[in-house]
CSV table of C-alpha atoms and ligand atoms in Angstrom, one decimal:
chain,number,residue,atom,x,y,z
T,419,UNK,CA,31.5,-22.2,-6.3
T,420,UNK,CA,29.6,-23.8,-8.9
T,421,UNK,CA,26.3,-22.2,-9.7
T,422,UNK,CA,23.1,-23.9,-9.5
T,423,UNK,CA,21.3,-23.9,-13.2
T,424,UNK,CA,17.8,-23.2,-11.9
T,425,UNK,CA,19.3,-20.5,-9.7
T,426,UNK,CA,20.8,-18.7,-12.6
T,427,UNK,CA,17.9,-19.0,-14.8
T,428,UNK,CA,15.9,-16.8,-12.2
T,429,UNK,CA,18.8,-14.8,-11.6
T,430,UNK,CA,18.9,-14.0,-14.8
T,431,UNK,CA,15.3,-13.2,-15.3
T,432,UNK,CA,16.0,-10.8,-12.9
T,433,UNK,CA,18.9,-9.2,-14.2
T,434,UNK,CA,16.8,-8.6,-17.3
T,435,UNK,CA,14.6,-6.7,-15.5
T,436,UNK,CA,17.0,-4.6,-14.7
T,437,UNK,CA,18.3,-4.0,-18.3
T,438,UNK,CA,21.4,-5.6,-18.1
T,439,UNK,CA,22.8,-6.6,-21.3
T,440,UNK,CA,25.8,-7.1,-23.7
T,441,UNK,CA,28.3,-4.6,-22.4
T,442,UNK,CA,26.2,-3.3,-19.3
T,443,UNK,CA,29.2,-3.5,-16.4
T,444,UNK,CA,27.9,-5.2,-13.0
T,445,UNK,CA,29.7,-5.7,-9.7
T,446,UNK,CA,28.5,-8.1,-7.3
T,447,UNK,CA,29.1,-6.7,-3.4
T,448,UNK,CA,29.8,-10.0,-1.4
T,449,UNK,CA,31.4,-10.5,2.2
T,450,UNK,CA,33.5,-13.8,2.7
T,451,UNK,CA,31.6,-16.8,1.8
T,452,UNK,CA,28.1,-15.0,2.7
T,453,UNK,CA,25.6,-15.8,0.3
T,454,UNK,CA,28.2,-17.6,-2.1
T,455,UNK,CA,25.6,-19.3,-4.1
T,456,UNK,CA,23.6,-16.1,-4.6
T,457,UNK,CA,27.1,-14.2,-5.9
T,458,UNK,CA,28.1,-17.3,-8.2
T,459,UNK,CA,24.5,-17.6,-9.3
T,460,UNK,CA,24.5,-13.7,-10.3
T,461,UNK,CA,27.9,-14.0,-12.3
T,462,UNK,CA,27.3,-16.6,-14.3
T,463,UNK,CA,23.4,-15.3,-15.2
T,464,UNK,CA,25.1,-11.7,-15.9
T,465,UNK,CA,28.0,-14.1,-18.2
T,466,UNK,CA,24.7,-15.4,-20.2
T,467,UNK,CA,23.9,-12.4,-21.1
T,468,UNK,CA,27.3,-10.8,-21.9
T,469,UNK,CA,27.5,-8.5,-19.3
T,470,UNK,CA,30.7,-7.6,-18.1
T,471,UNK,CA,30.4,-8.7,-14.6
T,472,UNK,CA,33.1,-9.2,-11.6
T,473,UNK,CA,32.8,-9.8,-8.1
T,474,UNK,CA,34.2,-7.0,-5.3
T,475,UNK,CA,34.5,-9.5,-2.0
T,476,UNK,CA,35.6,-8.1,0.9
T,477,UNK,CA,36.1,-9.3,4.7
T,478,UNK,CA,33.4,-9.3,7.0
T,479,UNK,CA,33.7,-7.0,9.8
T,480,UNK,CA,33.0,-8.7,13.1
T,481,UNK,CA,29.1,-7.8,14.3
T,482,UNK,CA,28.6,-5.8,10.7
T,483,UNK,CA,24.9,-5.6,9.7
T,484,UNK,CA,22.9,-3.5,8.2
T,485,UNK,CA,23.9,-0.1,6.8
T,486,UNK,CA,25.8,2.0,9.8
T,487,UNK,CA,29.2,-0.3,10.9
T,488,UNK,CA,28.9,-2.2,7.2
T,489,UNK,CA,32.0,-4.0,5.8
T,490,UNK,CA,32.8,-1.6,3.1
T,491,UNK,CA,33.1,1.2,5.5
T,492,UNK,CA,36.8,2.8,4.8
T,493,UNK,CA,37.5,0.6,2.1
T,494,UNK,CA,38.4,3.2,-0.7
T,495,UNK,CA,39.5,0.7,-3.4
T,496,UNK,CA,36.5,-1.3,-3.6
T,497,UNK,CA,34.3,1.7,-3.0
T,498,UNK,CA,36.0,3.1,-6.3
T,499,UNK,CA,35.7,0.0,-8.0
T,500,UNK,CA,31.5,-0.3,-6.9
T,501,UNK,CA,31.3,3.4,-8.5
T,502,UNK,CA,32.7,2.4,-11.6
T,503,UNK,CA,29.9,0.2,-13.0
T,504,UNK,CA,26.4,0.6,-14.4
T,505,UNK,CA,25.0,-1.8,-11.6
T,506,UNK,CA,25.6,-3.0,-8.2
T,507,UNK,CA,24.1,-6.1,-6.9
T,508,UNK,CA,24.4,-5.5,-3.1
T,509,UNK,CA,24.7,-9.1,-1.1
T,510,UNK,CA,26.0,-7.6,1.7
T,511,UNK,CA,23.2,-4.9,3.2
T,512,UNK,CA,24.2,-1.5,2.3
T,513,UNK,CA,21.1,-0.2,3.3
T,514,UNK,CA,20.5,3.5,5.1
T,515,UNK,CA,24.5,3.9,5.2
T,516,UNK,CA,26.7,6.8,3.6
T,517,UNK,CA,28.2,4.4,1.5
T,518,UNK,CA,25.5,3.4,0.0
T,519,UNK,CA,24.7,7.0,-0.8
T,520,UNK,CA,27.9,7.4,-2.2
T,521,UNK,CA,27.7,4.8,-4.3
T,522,UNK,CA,24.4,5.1,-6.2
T,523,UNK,CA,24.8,9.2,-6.9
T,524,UNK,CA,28.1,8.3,-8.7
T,525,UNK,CA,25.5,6.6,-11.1
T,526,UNK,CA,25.2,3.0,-10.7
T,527,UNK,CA,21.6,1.2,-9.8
T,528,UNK,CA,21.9,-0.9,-7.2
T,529,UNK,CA,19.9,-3.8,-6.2
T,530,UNK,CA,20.3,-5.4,-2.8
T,531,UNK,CA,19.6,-9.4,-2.7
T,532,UNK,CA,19.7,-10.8,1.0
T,533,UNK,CA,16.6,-13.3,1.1
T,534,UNK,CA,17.6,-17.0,0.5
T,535,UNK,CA,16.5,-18.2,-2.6
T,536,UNK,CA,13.9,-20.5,-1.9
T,537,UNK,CA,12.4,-16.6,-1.0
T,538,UNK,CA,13.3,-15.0,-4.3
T,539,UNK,CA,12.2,-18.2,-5.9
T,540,UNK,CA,8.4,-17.8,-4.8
T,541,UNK,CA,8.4,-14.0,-5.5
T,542,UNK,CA,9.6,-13.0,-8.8
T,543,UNK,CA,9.3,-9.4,-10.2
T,544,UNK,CA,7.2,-8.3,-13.1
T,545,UNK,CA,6.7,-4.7,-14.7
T,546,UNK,CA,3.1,-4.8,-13.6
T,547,UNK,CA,4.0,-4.8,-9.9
T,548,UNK,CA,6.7,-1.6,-10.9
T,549,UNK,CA,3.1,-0.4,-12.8
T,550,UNK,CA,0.6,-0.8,-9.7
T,551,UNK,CA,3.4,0.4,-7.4
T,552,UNK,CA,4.0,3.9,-9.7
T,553,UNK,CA,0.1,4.4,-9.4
T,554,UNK,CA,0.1,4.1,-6.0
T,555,UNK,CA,3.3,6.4,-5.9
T,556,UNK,CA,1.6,9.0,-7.8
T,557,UNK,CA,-0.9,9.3,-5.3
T,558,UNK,CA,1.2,9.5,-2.3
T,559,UNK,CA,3.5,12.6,-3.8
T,560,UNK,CA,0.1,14.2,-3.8
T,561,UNK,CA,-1.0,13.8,-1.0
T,562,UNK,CA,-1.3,16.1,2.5
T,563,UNK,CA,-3.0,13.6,4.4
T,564,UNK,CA,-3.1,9.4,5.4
T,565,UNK,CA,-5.6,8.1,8.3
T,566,UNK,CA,-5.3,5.1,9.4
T,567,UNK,CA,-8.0,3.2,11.2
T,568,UNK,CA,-8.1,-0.9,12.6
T,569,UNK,CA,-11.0,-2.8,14.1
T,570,UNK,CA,-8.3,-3.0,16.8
T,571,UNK,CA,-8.6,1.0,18.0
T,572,UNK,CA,-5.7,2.5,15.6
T,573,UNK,CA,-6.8,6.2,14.5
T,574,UNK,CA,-3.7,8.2,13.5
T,575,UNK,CA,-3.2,10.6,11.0
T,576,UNK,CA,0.2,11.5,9.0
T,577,UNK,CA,0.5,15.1,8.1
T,578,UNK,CA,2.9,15.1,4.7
T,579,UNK,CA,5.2,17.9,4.0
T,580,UNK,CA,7.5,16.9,0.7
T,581,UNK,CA,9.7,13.8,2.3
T,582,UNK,CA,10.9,11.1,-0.7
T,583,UNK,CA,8.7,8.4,-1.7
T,584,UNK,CA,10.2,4.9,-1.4
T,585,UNK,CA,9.1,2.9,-4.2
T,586,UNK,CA,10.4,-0.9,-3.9
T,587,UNK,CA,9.0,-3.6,-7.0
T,588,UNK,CA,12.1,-5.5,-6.9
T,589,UNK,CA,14.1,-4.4,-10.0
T,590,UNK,CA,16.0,-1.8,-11.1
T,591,UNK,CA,16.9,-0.2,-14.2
T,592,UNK,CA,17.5,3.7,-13.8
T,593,UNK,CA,20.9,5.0,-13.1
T,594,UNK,CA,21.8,5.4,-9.2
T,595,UNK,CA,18.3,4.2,-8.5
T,596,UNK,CA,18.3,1.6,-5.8
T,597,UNK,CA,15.8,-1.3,-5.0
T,598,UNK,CA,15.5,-4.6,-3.1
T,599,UNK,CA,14.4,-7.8,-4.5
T,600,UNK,CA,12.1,-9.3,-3.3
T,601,UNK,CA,8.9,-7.1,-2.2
T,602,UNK,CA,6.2,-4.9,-3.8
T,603,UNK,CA,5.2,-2.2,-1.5
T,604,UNK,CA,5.7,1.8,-1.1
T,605,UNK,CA,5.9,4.5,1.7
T,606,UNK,CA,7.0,7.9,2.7
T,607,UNK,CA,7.0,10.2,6.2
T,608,UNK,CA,5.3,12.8,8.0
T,609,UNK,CA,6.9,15.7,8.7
T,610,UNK,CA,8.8,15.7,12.0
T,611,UNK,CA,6.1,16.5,14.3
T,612,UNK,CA,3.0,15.1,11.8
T,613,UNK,CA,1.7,12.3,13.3
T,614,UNK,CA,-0.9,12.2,16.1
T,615,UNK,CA,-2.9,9.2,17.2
T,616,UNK,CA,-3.1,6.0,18.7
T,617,UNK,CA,-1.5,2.5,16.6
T,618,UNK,CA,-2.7,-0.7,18.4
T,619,UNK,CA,0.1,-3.3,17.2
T,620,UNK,CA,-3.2,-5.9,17.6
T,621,UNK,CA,-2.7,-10.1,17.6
T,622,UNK,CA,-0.7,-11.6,14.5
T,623,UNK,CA,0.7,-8.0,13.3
T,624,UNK,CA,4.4,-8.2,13.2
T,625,UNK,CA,7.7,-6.8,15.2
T,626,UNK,CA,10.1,-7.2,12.1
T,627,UNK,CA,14.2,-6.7,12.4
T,628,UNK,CA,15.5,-7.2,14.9
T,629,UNK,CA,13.2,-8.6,16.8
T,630,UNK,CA,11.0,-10.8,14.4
T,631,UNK,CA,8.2,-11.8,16.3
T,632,UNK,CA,4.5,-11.8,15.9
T,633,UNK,CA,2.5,-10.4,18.5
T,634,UNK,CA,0.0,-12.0,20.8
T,635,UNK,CA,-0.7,-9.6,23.1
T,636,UNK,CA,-2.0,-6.1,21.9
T,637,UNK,CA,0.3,-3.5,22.2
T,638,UNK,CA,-1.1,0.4,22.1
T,639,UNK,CA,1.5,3.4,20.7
T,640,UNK,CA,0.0,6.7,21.8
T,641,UNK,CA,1.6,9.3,19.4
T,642,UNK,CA,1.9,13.2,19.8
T,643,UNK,CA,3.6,15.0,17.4
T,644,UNK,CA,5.3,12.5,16.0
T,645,UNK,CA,6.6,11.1,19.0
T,646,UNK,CA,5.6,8.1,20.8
T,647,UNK,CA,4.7,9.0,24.3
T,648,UNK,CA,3.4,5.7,25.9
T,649,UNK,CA,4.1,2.1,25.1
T,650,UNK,CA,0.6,0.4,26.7
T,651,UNK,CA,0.2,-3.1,27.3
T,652,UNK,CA,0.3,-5.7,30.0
T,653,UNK,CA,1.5,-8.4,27.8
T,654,UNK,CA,5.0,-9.4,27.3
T,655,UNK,CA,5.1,-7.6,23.8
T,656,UNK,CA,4.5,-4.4,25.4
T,657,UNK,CA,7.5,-5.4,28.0
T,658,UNK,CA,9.6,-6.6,25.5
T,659,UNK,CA,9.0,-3.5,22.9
T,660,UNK,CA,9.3,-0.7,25.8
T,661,UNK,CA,12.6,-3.0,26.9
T,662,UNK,CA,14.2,-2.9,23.5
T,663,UNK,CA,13.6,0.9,22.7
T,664,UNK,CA,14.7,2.1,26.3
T,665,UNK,CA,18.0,0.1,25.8
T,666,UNK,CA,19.4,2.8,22.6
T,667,UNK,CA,18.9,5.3,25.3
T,668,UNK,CA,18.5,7.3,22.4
T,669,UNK,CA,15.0,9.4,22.7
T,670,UNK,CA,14.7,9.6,19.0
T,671,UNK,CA,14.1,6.3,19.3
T,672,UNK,CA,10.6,7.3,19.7
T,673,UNK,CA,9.8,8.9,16.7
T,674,UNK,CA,7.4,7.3,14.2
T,675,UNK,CA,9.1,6.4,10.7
T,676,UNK,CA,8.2,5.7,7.6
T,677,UNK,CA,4.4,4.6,6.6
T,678,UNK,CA,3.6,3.0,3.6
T,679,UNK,CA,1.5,0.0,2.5
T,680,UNK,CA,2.3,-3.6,0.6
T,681,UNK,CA,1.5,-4.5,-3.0
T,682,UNK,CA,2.8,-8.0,-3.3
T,683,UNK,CA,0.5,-10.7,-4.0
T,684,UNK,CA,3.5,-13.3,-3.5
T,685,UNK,CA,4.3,-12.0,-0.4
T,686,UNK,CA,2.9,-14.3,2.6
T,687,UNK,CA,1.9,-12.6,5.8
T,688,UNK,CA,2.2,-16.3,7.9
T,689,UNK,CA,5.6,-16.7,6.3
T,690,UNK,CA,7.9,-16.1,9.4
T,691,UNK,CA,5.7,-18.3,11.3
T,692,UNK,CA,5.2,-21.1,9.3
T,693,UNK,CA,8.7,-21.7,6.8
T,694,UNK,CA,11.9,-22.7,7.7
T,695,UNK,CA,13.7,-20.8,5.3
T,696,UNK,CA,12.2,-17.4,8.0
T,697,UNK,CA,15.7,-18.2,9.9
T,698,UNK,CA,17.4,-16.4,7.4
T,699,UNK,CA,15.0,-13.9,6.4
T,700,UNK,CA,14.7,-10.5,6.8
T,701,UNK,CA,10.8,-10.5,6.9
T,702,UNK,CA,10.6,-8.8,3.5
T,703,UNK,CA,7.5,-11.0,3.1
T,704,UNK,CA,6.0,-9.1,6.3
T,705,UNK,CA,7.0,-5.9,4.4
T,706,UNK,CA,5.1,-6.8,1.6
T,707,UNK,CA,2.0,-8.6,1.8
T,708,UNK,CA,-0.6,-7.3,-0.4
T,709,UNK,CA,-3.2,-5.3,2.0
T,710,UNK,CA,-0.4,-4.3,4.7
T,711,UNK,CA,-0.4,-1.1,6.4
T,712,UNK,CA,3.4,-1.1,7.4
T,713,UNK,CA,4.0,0.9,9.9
T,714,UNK,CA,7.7,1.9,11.5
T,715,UNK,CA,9.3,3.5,14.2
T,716,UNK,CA,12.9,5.2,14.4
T,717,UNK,CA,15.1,7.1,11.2
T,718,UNK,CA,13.9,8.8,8.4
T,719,UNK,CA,17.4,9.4,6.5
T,720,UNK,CA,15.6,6.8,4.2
T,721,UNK,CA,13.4,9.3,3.1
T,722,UNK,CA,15.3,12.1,3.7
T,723,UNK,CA,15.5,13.5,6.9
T,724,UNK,CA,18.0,13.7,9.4
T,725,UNK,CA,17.1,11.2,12.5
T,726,UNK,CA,19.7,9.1,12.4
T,727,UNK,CA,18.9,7.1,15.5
T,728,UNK,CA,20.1,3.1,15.2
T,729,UNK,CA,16.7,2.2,16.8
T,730,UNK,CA,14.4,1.2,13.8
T,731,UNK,CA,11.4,-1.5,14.2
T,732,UNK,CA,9.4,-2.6,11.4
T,733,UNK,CA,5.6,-3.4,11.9
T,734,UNK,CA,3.5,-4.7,9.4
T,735,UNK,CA,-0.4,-4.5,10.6
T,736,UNK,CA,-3.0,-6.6,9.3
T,737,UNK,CA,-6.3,-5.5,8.5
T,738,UNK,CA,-6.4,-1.3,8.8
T,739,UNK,CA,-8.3,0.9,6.5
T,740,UNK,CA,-6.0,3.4,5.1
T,741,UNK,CA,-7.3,6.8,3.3
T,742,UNK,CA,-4.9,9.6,1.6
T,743,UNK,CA,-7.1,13.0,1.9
T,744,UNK,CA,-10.2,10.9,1.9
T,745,UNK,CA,-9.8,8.4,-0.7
T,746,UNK,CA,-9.6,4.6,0.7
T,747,UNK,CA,-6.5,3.0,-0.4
T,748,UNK,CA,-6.4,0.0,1.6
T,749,UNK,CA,-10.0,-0.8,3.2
T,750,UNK,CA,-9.5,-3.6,6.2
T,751,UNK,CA,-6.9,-5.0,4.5
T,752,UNK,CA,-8.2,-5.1,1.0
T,753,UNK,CA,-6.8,-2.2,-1.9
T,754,UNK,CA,-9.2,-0.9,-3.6
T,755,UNK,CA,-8.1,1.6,-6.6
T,756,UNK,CA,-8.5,-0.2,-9.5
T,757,UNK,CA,-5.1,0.2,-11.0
T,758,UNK,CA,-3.1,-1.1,-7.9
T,759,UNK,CA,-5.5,-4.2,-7.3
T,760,UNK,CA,-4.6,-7.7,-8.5
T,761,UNK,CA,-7.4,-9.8,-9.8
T,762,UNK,CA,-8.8,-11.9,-7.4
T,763,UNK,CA,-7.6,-10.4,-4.8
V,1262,FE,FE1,12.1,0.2,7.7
């Protein structure tokens, strides 16, 4: 396939990013024809700048997504051949699988590239969103405490014990460190039982993968020790959530996930309801807009622990205050700290 100039020239500003040069070896993960233009785009950008770039494609496994049940699962030769290089560009979705894992602590960085490109198009990465994520990072591995509060009735409290920092800016250029392009925005996890309080998923907060809906109709999480104990609600949100998690029949299901909030002032929060190109999304805009508190329910192997439970929701909430041991971070909807604000914003 023949690769669009405009597309490579961004591609390309990308892959500079990530510090890939004459010599630097790259392998672009690909299934079938999935995201053709993306992988052509990507090895004709990493040809401009003398890379020594190849694509590993492999067949698409019927009903593969995401991470667990992935492609590349048992495939040894192209496993060997994605351990080999200095970076990985990941079209496929390696994410929260073993293979990925395997993958990035044999050395190589790995990006993972999914959104279509008018996406990636409107939210290009620069080192000062890596700079204003870091400072917000830094406060994070410090910290024992987050509150969160919403006009809406949230009040819950994360108790922090150690779990990994996720920091996402879109780029990569450390050895077997692995990031997703696009979105600017950071989180972390409670310790199992650390989370206590109520999360009111209020009107236009969003219900991100699989079910990628906004809601209309309030829905109210009452959490105990880091489980969720009632889905409330009389709307068909509330229906539809309690529906969804009671069909994994998996009672870790309930447990709250990683918390975090978005840094991207490219990221638009009406983006799934208002462009096209949301068919094919993942929602990382939801994930990122700047002022989120994104809140999730389900695994933590992402930041370390050991629920592996396939039930995982993403839930961006507009408009909460959040404080780490008493400092505001996020203040209804708006950061504050100085050094992870954008002017203007
Ligand atoms: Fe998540």
């Amino acid at each position: 396939m023949a690769a669009n100039a405009e597309t490579v020239a961004l591609f390309r500003k990308q892959l500079e990013l990530c510090d890939v040069g004459a010599g630097t070896s790259l392998a672009v993960l690909s299934e079938d024809d999935v995201r053709a233009e993306h992988a052509a785009a990507f090895l004709a950008a990493a040809a401009e700048l003398e890379a020594d770039a190849f694509q590993v494609n492999i067949r698409k496994k019927p009903g593969s997504f995401f991470g667990p049940g992935n492609s590349l699962q048992g495939n040894e030769p192209a496993k060997a051949a994605l351990k080999s290089v200095d970076m990985v560009v990941d079209l496929v979705g390696l994410l929260w699988s073993r293979e990925q894992t395997e993958i990035t602590d044999a050395g190589p960085r790995m990006l993972l590239v999914i959104e279509p490109i008018d996406v990636l198009k409107r939210m290009v990465s620069n080192p000062d969103d890596r700079r204003r994520i870091e400072a917000g990072s830094a406060r994070l591995a410090k910290a024992k405490e987050m509150r969160i509060t919403s006009p809406g009735g949230t009040d819950v409290t994360y108790r922090f014990g150690g779990y990994r920092i996720g920091e996402q800016y879109g780029y990569t250029d450390k050895p077997g460190r692995w990031d997703h392009w696009p979105g600017v925005f950071l989180y972390t996890a409670a310790v199992e039982d650390g989370v206590d309080g109520t999360v009111v998923i209020d009107t236009g907060d969003q219900l991100l993968l699989p079910t990628m809906r906004y809601v209309t109709d309030p829905i109210t999480l009452t959490i105990e020790s880091g489980m969720i104990t009632d889905i409330g609600g009389e709307g068909l949100d509330a229906a539809l959530l309690r529906s969804f998690m009671a069909g994994y029949d998996d009672p870790r299901a309930y447990s709250v996930s990683h918390i975090g909030w978005g840094l991207d002032p490219r990221a638009r929060w009406d983006f799934m309801g208002t462009d096209p190109a949301a068919a094919d999304s993942t929602g990382q805009d939801g994930r990122a807009f700047y002022g989120n508190v994104l809140f999730s329910t389900g695994p933590n192997t992402e930041v370390g622990g050991d629920n592996d439970t396939l039930c995982h929701i993403d839930i961006p909430l507009k408009g909460c205050t959040l404080t780490l041991d008493g400092e505001t971070i996020v203040d209804g909807g708006r950061i504050v700290p100085a050094d992870m604000r954008v002017e203007g914003r």
